[in-house]
Short mmCIF file of C-alpha atoms in Angstrom, two decimals:
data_model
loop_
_atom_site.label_atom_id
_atom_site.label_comp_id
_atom_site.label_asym_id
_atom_site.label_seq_id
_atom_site.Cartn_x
_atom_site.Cartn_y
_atom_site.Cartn_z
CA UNK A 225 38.73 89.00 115.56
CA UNK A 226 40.10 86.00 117.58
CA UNK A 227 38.26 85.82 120.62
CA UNK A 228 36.62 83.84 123.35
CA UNK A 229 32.75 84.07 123.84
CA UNK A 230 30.74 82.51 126.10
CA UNK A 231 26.91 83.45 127.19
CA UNK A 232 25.18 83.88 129.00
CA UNK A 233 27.08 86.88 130.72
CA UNK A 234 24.69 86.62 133.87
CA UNK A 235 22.38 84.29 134.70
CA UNK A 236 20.45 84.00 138.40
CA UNK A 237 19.03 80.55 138.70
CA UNK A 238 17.56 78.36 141.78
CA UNK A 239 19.06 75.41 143.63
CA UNK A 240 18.42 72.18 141.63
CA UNK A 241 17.46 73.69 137.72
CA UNK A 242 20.25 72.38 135.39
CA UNK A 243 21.89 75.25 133.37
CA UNK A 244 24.75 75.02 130.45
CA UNK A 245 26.93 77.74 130.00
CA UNK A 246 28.52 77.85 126.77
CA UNK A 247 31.96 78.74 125.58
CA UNK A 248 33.55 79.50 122.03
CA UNK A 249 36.47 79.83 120.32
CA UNK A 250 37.50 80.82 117.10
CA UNK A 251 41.34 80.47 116.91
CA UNK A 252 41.49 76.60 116.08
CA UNK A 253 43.12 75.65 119.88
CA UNK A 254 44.15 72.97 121.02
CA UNK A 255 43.48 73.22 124.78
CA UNK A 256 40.37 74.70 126.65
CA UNK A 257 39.80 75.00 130.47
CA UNK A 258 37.03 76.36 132.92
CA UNK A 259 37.84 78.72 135.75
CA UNK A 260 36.03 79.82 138.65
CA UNK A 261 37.04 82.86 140.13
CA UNK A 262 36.23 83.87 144.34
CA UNK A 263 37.43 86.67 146.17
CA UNK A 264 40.81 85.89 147.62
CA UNK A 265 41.18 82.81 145.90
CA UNK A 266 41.64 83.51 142.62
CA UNK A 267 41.08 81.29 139.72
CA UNK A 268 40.87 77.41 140.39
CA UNK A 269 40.21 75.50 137.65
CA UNK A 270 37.34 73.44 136.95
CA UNK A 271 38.01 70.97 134.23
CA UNK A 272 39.89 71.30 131.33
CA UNK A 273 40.28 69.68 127.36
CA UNK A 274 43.70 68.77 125.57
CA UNK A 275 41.65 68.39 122.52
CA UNK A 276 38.46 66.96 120.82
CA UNK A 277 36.76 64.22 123.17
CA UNK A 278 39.90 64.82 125.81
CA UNK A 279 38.52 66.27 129.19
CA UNK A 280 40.31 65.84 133.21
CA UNK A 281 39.44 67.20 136.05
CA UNK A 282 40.97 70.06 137.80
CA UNK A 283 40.87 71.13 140.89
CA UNK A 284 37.30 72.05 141.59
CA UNK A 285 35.49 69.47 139.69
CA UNK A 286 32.92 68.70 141.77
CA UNK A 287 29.68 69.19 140.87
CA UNK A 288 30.34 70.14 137.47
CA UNK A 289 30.43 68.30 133.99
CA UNK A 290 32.13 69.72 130.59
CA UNK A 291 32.00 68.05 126.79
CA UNK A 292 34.61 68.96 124.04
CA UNK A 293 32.63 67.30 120.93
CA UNK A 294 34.23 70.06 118.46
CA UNK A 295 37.30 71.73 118.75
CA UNK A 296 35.79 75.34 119.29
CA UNK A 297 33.25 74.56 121.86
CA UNK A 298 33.54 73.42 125.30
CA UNK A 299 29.98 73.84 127.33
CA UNK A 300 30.23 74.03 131.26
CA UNK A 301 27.15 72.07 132.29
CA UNK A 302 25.50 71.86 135.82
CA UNK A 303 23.68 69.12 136.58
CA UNK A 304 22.23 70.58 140.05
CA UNK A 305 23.18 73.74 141.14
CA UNK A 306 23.68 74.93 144.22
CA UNK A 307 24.52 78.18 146.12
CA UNK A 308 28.19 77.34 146.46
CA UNK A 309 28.38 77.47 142.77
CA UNK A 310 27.68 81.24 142.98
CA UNK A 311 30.89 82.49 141.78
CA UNK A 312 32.42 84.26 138.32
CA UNK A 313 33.24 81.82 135.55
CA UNK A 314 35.73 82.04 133.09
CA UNK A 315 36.39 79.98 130.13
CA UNK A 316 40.08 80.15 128.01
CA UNK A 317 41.94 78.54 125.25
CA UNK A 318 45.80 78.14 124.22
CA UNK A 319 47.40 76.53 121.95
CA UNK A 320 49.46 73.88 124.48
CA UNK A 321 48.65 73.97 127.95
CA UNK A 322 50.64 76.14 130.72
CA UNK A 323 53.23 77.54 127.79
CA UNK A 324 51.43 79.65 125.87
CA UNK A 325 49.29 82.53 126.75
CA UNK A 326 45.96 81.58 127.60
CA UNK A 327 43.05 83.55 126.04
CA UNK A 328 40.23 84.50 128.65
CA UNK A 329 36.42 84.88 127.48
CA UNK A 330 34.44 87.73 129.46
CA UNK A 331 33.33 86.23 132.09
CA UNK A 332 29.56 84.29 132.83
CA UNK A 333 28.62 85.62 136.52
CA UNK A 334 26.13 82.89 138.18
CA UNK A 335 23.91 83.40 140.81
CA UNK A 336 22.16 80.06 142.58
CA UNK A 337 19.34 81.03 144.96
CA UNK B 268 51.18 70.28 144.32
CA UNK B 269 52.53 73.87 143.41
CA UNK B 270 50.83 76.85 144.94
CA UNK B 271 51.11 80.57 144.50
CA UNK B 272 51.26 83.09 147.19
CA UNK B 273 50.56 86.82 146.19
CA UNK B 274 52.01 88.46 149.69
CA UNK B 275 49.26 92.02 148.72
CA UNK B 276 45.88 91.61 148.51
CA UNK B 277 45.28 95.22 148.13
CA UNK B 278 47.82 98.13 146.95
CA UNK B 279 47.03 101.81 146.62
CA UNK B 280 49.03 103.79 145.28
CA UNK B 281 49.37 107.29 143.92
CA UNK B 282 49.35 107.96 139.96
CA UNK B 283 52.87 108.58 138.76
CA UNK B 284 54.44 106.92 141.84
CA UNK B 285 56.22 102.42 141.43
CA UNK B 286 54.72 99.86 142.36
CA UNK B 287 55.69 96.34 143.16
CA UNK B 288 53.44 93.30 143.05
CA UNK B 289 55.23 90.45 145.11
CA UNK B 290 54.72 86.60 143.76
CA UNK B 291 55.85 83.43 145.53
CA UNK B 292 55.54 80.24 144.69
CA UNK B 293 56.49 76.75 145.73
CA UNK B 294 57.51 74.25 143.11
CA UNK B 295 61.07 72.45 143.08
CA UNK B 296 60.81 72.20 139.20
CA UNK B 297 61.55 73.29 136.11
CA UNK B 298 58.34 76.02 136.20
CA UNK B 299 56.69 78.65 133.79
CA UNK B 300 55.66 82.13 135.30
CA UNK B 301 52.86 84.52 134.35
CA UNK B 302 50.93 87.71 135.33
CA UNK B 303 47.34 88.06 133.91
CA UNK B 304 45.98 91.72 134.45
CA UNK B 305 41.98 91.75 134.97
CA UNK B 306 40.46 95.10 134.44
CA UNK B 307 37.00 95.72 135.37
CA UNK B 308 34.23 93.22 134.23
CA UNK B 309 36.30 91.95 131.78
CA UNK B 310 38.03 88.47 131.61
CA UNK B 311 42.32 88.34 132.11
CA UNK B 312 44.65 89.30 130.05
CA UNK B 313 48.88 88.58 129.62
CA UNK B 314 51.15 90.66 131.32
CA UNK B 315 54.06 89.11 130.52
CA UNK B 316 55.84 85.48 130.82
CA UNK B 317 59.01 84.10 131.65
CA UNK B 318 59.64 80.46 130.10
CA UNK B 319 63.26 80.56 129.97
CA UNK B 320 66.68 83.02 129.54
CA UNK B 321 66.90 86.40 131.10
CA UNK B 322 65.57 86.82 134.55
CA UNK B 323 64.40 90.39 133.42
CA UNK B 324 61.21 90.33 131.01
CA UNK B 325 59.29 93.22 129.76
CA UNK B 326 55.82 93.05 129.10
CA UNK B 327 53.03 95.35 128.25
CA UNK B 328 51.93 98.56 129.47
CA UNK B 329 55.63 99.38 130.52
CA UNK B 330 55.20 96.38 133.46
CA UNK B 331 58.69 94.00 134.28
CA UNK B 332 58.43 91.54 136.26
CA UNK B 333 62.18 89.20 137.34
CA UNK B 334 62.35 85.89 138.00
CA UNK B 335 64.40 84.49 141.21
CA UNK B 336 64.87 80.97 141.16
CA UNK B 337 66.60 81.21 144.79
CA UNK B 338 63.87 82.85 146.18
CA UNK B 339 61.26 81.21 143.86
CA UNK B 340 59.46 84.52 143.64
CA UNK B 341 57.88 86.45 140.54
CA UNK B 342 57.60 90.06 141.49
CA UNK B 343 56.26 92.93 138.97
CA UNK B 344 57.18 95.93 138.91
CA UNK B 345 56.26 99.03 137.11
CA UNK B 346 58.19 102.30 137.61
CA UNK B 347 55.54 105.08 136.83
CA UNK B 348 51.63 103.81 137.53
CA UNK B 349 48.57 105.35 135.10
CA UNK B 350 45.10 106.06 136.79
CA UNK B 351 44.15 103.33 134.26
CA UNK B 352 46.44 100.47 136.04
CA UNK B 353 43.85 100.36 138.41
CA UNK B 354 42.99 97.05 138.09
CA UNK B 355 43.78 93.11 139.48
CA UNK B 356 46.88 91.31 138.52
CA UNK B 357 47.14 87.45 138.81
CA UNK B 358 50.26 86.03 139.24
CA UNK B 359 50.95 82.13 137.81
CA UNK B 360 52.67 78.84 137.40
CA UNK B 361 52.77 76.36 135.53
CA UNK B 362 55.35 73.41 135.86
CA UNK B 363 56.21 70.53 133.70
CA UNK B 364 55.65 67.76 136.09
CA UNK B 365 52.14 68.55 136.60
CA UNK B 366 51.30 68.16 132.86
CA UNK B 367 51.99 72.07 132.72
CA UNK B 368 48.86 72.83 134.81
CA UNK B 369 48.73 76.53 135.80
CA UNK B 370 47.91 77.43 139.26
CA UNK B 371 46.80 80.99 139.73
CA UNK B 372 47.23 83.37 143.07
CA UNK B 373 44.76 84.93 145.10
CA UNK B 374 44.87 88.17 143.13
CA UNK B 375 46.18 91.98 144.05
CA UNK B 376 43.70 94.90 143.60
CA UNK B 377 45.76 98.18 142.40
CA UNK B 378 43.75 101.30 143.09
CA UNK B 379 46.10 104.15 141.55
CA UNK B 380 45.05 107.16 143.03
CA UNK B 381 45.20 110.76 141.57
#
């Protein structure tokens, strides 16, 4: 089944304790972004990959570091966490950027305390 | 830099009844257009896209959404809404001049109502 995963689902952390959340795909694409998603603001993205070792910011960045060593994976990593990183995180892949659909994983809802 | 404007951030509506979700956007190129549906706890999904030709696309579920380049708006539309269209829709944009990056909207909750 072609899909998006990415774990964990939930995760409630403190300010300052570095966390990776991982994301996979299995559908050999090209491109990969993070999202975050707030209420009323909908989904701004983080950082995003045109391909193996390619990564640019978005338009959230801050705070926030990615890898894309392999083509299917494409780990969100935070270095220091804070409470205005509480939000819902999505992670999703396409074959070309902004043209083709973009498949979603299920979400990775992060509390910082 | 392009943004998207989803005018509803909140539409009930009655099962069986239409309902139109309005999209603006401001970009004065060449653009793609999208609506995600997110139902809940569960990541987005394609609605439907419009990359080029008719005006008028069909997508899923029995949604339509029509493109107006004058107006540079994006509204879907679905004549007859199921109890299991509750749900939020993202409207989006992507245009060639900014590397195809898509910008989402705020989001509209549908809450169909028997």
């Amino acid at each position: 089944e072609a899909q998006v995963t990415q774990n964990p689902r939930y995760l409630i952390t403190v300010t300052g304790k570095k966390l990776t959340v991982t994301c996979s795909q299995n559908m050999n694409h090209e491109y990969m972004s993070w999202y975050r998603q707030d209420p009323g603001l909908g989904l701004r993205q983080i950082y995003y990959s045109m391909n193996v070792e390619v990564t640019d910011k978005g338009d959230v960045p801050e705070g926030y570091k990615v890898s894309r060593k392999e083509k299917r994976n494409f780990p969100l990593i935070l270095e220091s966490p804070s409470p205005n990183q509480t939000s819902l995180y999505f992670c999703a892949s396409s074959i070309l950027a902004g043209v083709d659909e973009q498949f979603f994983g299920p979400g990775t809802r992060l509390t910082v305390l | 830099a392009q943004s998207v404007t989803q005018l509803d951030s909140q539409v009930p509506v009655f099962e069986e009844a239409p309902v139109e979700l309005r999209c603006n956007y401001s970009s004065s190129v060449s653009v793609y257009l999208f609506w995600y549906v997110q139902y809940p706890n569960q990541g987005l999904q394609l609605l439907l896209k419009y990359l080029s030709g008719s005006t008028l696309v069909k997508g899923i579920n029995g949604f339509e959404a029509e493109f107006n380049k004058s107006q540079t708006s994006f509204h879907l539309r679905k004549p007859s809404v199921h109890i299991s269209d509750t749900a939020e829709y993202f409207c989006a944009v992507s245009e060639k001049a900014a590397g195809n990056k898509l910008t989402f909207g705020g989001g509209t909750r549908v809450l169909v109502k028997p």
